[in-house]
PDB file of C-alpha atoms in Angstrom:
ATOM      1  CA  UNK A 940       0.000   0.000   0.000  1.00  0.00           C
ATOM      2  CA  UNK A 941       2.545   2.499   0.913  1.00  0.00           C
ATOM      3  CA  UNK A 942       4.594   1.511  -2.268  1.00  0.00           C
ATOM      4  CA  UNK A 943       1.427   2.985  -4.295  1.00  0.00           C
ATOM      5  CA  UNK A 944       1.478   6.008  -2.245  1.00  0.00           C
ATOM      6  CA  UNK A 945       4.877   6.677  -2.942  1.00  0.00           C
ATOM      7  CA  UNK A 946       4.410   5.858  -6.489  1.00  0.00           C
ATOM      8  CA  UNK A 947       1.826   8.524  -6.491  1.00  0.00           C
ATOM      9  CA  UNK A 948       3.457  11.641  -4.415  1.00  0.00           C
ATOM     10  CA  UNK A 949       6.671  10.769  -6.836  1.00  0.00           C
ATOM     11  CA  UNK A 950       4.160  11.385 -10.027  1.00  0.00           C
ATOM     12  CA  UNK A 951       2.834  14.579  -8.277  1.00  0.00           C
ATOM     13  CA  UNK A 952       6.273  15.885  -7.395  1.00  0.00           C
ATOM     14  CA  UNK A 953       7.595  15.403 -11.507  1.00  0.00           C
ATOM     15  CA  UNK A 954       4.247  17.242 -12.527  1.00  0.00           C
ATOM     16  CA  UNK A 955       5.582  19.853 -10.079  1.00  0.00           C
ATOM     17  CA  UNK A 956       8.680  19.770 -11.256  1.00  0.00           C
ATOM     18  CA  UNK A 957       7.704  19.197 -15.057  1.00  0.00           C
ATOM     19  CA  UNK A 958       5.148  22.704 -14.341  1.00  0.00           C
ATOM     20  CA  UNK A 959       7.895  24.564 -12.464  1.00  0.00           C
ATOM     21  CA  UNK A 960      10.672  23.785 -15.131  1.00  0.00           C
ATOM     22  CA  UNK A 961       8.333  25.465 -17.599  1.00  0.00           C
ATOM     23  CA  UNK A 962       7.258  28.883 -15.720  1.00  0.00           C
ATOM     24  CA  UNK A 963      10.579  29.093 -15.058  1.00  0.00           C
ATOM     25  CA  UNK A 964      11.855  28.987 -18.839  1.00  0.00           C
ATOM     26  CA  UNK A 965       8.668  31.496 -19.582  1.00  0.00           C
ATOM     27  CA  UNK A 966       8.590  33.785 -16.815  1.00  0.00           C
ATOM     28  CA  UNK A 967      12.425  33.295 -14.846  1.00  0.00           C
ATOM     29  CA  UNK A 968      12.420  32.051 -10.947  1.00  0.00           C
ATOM     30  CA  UNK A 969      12.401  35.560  -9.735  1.00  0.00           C
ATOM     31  CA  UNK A 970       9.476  36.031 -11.305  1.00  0.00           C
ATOM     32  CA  UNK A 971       7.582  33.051 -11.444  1.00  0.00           C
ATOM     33  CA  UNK A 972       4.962  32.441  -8.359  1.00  0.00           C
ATOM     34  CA  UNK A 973       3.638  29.678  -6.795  1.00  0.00           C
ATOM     35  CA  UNK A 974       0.204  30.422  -8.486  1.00  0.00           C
ATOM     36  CA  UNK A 975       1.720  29.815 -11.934  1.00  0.00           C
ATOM     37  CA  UNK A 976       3.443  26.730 -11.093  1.00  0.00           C
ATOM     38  CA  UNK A 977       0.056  25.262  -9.310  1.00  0.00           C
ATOM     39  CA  UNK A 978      -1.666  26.557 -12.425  1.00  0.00           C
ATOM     40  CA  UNK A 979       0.504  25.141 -14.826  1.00  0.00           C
ATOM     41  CA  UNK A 980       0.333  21.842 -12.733  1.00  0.00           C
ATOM     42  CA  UNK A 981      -3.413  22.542 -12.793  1.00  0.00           C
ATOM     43  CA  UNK A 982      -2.996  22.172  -8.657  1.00  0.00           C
ATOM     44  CA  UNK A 983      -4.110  23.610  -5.835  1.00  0.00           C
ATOM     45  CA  UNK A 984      -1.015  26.182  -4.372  1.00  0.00           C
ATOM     46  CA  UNK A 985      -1.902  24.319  -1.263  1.00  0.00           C
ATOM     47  CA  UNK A 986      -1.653  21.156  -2.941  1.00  0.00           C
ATOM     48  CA  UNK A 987       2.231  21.966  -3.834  1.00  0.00           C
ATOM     49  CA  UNK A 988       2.561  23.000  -0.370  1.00  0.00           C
ATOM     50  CA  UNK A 989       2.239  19.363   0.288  1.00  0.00           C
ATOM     51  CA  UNK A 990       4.949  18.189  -2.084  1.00  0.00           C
ATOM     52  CA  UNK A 991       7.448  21.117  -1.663  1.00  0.00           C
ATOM     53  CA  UNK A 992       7.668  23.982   1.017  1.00  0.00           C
ATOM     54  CA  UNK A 993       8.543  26.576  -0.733  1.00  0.00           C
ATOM     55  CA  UNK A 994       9.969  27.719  -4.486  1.00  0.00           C
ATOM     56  CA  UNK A 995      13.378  27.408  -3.126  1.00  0.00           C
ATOM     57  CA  UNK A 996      12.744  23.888  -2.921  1.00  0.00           C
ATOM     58  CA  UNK A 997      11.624  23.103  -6.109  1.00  0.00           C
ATOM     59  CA  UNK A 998      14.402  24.771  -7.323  1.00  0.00           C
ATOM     60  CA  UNK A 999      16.572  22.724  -5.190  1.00  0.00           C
ATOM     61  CA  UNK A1000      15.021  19.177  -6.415  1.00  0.00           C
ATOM     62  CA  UNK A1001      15.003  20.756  -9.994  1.00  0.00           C
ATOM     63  CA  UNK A1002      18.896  21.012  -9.906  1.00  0.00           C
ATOM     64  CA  UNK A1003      19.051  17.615  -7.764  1.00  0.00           C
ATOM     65  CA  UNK A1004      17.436  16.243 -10.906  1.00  0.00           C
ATOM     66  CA  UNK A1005      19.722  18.148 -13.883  1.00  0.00           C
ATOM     67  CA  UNK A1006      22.704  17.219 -12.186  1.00  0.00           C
ATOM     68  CA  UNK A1007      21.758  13.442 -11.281  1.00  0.00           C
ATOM     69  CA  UNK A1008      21.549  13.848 -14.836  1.00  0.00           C
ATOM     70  CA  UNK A1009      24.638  14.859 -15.926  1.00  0.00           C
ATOM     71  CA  UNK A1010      26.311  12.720 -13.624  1.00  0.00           C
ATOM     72  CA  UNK A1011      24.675   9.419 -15.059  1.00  0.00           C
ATOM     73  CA  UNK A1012      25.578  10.501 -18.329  1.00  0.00           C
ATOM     74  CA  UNK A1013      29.292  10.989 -17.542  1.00  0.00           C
ATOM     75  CA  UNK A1014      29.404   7.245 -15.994  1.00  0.00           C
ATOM     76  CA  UNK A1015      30.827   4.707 -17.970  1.00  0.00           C
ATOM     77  CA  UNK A1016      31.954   7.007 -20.740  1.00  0.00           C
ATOM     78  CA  UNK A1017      35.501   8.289 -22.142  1.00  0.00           C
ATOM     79  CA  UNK A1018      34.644  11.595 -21.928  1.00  0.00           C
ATOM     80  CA  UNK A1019      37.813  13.262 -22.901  1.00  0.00           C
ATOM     81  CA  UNK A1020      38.108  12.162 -26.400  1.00  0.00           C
ATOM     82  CA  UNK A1021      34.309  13.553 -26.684  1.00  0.00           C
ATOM     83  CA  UNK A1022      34.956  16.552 -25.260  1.00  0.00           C
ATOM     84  CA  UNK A1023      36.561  18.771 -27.902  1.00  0.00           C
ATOM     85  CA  UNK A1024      33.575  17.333 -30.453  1.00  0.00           C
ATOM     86  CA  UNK A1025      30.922  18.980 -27.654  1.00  0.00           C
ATOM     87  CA  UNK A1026      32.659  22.210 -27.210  1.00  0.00           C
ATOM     88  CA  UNK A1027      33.201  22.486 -31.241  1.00  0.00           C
ATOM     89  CA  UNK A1028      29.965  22.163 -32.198  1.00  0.00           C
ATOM     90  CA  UNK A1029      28.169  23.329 -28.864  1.00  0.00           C
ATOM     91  CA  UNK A1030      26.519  20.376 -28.001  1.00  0.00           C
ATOM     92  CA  UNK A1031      24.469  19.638 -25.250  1.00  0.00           C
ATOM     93  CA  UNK A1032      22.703  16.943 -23.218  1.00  0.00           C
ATOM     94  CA  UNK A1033      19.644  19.066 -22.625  1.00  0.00           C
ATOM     95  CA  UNK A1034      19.093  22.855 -24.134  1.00  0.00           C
ATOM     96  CA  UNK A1035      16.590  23.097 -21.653  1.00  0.00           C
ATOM     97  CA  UNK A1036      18.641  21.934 -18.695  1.00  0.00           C
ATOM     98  CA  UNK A1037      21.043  24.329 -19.705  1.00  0.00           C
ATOM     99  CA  UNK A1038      18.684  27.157 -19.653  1.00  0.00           C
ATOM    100  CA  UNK A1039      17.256  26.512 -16.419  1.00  0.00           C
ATOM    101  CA  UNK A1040      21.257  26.748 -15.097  1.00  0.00           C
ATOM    102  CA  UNK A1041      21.527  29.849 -16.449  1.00  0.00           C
ATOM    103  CA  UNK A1042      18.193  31.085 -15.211  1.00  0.00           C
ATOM    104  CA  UNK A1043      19.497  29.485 -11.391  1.00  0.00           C
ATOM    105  CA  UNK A1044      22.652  31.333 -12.206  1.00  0.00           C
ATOM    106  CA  UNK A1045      20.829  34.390 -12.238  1.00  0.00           C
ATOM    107  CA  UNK A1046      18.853  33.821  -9.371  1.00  0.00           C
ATOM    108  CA  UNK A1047      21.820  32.790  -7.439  1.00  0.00           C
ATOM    109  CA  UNK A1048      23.307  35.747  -7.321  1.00  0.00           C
ATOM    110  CA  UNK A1049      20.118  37.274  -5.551  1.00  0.00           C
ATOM    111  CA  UNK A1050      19.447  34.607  -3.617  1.00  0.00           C
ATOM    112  CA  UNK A1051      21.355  33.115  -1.116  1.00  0.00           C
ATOM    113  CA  UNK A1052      20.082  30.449  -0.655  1.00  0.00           C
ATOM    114  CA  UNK A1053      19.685  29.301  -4.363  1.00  0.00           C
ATOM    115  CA  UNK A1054      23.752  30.277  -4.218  1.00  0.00           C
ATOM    116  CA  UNK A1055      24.294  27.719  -1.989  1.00  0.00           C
ATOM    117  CA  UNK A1056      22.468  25.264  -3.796  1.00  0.00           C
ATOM    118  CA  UNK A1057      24.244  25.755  -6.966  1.00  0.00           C
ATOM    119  CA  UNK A1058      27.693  25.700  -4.700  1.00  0.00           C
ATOM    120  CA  UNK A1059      26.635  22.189  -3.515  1.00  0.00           C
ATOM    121  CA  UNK A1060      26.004  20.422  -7.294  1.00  0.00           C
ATOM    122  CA  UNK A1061      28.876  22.207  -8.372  1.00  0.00           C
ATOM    123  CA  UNK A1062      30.891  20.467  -6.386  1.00  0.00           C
ATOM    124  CA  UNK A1063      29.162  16.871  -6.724  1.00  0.00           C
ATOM    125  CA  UNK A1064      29.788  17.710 -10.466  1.00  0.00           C
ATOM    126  CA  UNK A1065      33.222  18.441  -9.649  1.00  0.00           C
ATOM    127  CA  UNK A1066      34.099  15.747  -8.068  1.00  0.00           C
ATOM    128  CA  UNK A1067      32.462  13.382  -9.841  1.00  0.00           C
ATOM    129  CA  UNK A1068      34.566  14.339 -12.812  1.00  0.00           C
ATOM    130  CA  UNK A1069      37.663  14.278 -11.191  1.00  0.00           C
ATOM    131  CA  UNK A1070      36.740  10.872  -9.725  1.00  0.00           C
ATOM    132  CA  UNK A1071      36.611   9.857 -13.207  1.00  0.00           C
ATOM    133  CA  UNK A1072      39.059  11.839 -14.911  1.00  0.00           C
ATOM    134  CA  UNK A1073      41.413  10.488 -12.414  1.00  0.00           C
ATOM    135  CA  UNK A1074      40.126   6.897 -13.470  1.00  0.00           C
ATOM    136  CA  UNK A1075      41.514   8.045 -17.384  1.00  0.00           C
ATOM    137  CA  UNK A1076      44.267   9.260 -16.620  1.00  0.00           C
ATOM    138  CA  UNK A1077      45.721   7.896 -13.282  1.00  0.00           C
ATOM    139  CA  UNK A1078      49.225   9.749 -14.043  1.00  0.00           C
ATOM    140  CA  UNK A1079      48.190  12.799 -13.527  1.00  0.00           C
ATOM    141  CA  UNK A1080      48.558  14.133  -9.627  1.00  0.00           C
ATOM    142  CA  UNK A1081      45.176  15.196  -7.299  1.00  0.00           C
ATOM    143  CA  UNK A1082      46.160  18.760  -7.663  1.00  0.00           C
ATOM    144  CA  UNK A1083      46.440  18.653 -11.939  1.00  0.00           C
ATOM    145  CA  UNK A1084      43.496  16.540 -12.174  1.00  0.00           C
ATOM    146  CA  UNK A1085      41.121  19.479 -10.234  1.00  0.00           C
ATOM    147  CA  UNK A1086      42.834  22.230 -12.473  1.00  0.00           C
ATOM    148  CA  UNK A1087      42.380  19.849 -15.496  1.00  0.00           C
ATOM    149  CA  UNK A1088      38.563  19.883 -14.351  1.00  0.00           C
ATOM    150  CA  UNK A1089      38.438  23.417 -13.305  1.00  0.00           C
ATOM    151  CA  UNK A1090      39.287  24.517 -16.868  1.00  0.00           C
ATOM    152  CA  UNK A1091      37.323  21.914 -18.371  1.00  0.00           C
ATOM    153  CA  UNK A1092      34.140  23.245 -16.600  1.00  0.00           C
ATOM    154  CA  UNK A1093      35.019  26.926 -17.427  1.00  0.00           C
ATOM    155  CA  UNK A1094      35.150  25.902 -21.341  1.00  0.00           C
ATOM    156  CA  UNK A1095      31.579  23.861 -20.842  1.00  0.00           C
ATOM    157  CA  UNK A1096      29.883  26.514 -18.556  1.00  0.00           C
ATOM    158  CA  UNK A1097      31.152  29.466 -21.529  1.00  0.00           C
ATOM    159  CA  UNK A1098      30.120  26.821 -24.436  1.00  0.00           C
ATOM    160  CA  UNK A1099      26.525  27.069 -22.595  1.00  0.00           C
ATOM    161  CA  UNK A1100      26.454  30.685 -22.350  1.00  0.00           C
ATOM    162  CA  UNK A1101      28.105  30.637 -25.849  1.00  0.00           C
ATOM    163  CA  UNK A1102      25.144  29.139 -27.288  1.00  0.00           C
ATOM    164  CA  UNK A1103      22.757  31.849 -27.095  1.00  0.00           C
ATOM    165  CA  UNK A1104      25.294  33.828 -30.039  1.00  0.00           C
ATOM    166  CA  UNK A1105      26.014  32.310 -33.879  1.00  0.00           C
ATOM    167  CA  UNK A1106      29.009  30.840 -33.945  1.00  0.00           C
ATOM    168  CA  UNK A1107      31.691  33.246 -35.242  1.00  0.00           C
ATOM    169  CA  UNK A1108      34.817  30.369 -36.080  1.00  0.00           C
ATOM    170  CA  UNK A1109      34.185  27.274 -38.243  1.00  0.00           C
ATOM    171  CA  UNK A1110      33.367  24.379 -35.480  1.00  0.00           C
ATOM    172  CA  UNK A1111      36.146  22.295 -37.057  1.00  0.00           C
ATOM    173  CA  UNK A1112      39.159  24.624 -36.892  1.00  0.00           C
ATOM    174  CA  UNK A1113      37.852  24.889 -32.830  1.00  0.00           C
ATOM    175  CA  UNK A1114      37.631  20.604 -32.277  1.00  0.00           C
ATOM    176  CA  UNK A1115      41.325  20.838 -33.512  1.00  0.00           C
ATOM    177  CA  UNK A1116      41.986  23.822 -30.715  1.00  0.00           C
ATOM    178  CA  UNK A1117      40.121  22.256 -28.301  1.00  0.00           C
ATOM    179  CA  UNK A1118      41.966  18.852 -28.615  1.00  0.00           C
ATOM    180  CA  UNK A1119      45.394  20.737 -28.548  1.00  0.00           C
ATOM    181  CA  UNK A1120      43.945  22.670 -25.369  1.00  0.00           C
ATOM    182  CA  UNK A1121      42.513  18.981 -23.757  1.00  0.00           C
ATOM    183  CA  UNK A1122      45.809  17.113 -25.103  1.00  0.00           C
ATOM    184  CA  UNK A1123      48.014  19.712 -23.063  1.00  0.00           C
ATOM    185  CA  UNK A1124      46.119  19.554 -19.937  1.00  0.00           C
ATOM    186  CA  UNK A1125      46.029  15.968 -19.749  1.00  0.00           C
ATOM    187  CA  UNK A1126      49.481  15.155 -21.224  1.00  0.00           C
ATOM    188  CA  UNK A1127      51.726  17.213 -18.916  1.00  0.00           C
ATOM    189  CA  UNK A1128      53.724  16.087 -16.315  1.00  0.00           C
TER     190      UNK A1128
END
């Protein structure tokens, strides 16, 4: 019985989620209100109230969710010899996830809270991919492995941002930079 219950207050919460990630694109977080999402979610505001207590936490299951995400899709996978491909030709795992980071970005830096958040999945992400960066290349020390990831996550993060301007250099004269770039980082002593 409780197993159904679950079932169900897990459905609710991804049609909160699924109505929050889309006021959000339309309207930002800042602006946004709990009225919309409930609307959107054709719910009751109370009704949210029940699931999550308070915007702040929506946002924080919503970037729970993206970076679960990204995480799952870096297990398993060489990602270094894909990297320069992705950053070339802008690719992405989810144009809306990347939107919504952007969006939290924003918010973050009037909201404290929402700061903190982003500070926490930023460094799962982080260490995450130096867990398995470290895995590829088991040569390279603890302290060049974070900078090789630091830099990494600054070209990513910019490729996102990046993405909402055309693309100014052919995206096969920048795979060939990139690789130099990725080839340096991870082939020094």
């Amino acid at each position: 019985m409780s197993t159904k219950l679950e079932e169900r207050q897990k459905q609710r919460q991804d049609e909160i989620i699924t109505a929050a990630r889309h006021c959000f694109r339309a309207s930002g977080f800042h602006a946004a209100s709990m009225s919309q999402i409930a609307a959107e979610a054709k719910l009751s505001v109370g009704q949210i109230y029940r699931y999550f207590s308070n915007k702040d936490a929506i946002i924080e299951e919503m970037i729970r969710r993206i970076i679960d995400y990204r995480i799952a899709e870096m297990e398993g996978k060489t990602q270094t010899d894909r990297i320069p491909q992705v950053l070339a030709w802008r690719e992405t795992l989810s144009e809306d996830d990347d939107a919504l980071m952007l969006e939290m970005s924003a918010e973050a830096t009037r909201n404290p809270q929402v700061a903190a958040m982003l500070a926490e999945a930023d460094a799962r992400m982080f260490e995450n991919a130096a867990t398995h960066l470290k895995k590829q290349c088991p040569h390279l020390s603890d302290e060049r492995i974070r900078c090789c990831v630091e830099i990494t996550a600054v070209m990513m993060e910019g490729s996102i941002y990046r993405r909402l301007t055309p693309q100014k250099v052919a995206p096969e004269q920048l795979e060939k930079m990139y690789r130099e770039i990725l080839n340096m980082l991870l082939n020094a002593n």
